[in-house]
PDB file of C-alpha atoms in Angstrom:
ATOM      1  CA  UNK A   1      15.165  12.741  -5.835  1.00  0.00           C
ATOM      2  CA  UNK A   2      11.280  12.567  -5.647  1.00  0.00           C
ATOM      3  CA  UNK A   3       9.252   9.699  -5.009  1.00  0.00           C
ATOM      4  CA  UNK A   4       6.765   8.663  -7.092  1.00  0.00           C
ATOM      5  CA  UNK A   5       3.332   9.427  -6.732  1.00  0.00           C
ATOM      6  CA  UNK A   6       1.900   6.082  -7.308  1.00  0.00           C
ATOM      7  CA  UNK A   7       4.128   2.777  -6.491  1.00  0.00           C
ATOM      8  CA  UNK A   8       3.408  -0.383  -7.971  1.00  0.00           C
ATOM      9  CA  UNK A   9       2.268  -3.008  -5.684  1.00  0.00           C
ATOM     10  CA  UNK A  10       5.470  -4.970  -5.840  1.00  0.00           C
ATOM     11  CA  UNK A  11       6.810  -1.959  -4.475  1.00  0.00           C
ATOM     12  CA  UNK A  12       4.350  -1.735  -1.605  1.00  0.00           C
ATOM     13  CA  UNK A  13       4.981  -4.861  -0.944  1.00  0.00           C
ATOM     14  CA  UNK A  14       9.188  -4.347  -0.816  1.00  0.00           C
ATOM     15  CA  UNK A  15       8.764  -0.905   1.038  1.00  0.00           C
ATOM     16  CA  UNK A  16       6.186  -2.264   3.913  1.00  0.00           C
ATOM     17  CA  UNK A  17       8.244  -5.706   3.894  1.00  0.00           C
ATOM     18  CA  UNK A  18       4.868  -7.526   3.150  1.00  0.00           C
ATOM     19  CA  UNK A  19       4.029 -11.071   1.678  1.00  0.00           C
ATOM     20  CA  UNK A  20       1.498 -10.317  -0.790  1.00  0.00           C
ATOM     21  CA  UNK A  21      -0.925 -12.879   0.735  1.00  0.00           C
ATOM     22  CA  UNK A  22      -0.687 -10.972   4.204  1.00  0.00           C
ATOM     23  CA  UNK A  23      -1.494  -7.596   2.351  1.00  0.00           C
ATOM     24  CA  UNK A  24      -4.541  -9.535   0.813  1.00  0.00           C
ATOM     25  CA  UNK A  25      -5.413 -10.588   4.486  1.00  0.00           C
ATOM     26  CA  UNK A  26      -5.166  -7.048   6.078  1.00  0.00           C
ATOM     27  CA  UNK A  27      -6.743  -5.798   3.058  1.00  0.00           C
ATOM     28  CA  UNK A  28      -9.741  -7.962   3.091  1.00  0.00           C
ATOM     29  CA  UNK A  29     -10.254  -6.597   7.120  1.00  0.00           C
ATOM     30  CA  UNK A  30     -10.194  -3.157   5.089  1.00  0.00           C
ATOM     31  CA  UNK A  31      -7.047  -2.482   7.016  1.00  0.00           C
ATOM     32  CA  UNK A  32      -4.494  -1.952   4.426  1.00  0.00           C
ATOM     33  CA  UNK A  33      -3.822   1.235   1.713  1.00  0.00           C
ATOM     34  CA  UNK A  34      -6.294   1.615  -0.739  1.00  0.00           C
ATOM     35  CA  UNK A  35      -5.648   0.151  -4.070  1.00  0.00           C
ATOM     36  CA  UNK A  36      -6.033   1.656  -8.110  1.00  0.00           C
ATOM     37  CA  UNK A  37      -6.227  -0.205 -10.964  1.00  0.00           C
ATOM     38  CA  UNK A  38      -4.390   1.232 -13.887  1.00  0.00           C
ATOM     39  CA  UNK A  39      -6.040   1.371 -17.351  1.00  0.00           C
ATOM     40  CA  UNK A  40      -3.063  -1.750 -17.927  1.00  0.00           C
ATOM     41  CA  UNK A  41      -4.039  -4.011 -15.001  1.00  0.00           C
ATOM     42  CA  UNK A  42      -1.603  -2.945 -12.987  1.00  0.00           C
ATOM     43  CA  UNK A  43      -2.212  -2.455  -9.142  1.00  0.00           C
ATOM     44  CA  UNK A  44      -0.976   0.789  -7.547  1.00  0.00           C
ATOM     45  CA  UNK A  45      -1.314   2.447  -4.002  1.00  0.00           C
ATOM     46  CA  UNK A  46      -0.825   6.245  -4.009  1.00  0.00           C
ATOM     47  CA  UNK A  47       2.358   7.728  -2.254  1.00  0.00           C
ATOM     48  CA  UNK A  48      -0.390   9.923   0.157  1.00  0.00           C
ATOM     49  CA  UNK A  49      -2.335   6.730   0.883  1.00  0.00           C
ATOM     50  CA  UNK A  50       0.624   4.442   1.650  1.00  0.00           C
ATOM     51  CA  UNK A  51       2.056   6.949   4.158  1.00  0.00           C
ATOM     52  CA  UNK A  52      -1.070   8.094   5.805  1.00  0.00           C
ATOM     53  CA  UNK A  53      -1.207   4.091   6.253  1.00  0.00           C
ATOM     54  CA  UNK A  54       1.787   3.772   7.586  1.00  0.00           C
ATOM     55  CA  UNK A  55       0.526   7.051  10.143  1.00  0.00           C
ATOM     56  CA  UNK A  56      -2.622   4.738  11.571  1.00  0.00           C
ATOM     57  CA  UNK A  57      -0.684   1.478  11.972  1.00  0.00           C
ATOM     58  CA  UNK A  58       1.797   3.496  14.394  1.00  0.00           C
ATOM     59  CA  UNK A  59      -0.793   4.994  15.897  1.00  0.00           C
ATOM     60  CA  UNK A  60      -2.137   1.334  16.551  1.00  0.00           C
ATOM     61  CA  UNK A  61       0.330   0.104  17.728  1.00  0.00           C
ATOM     62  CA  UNK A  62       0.920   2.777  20.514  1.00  0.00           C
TER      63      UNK A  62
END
């Protein structure tokens, strides 16, 4: 099955095991995946973004 190409930020947040308040916190040091608003309001981070994220913060952490 494919993943999506753009996850919802609930999802983010489930996938990364995140509060929503922390990603606000890392995301206000401009250390967190970049996020899209949808034409709805709704608050997305790309599938390309969110793993070349996840790249840097092992990269870190090393």
């Amino acid at each position: 099955m494919a993943r999506p190409q753009m996850l919802k930020l609930p999802e983010v947040l489930t996938e990364i095991n995140m509060s929503r308040a922390a990603f606000y916190r890392m995301r206000a040091r401009g250390q967190a995946p970049r996020l899209r608003k949808l034409p709805n309001g709704q608050l997305c981070v790309s599938r390309a973004d969110l793993d070349k994220w996840w790249e840097t913060c092992g990269e870190r952490a090393a």
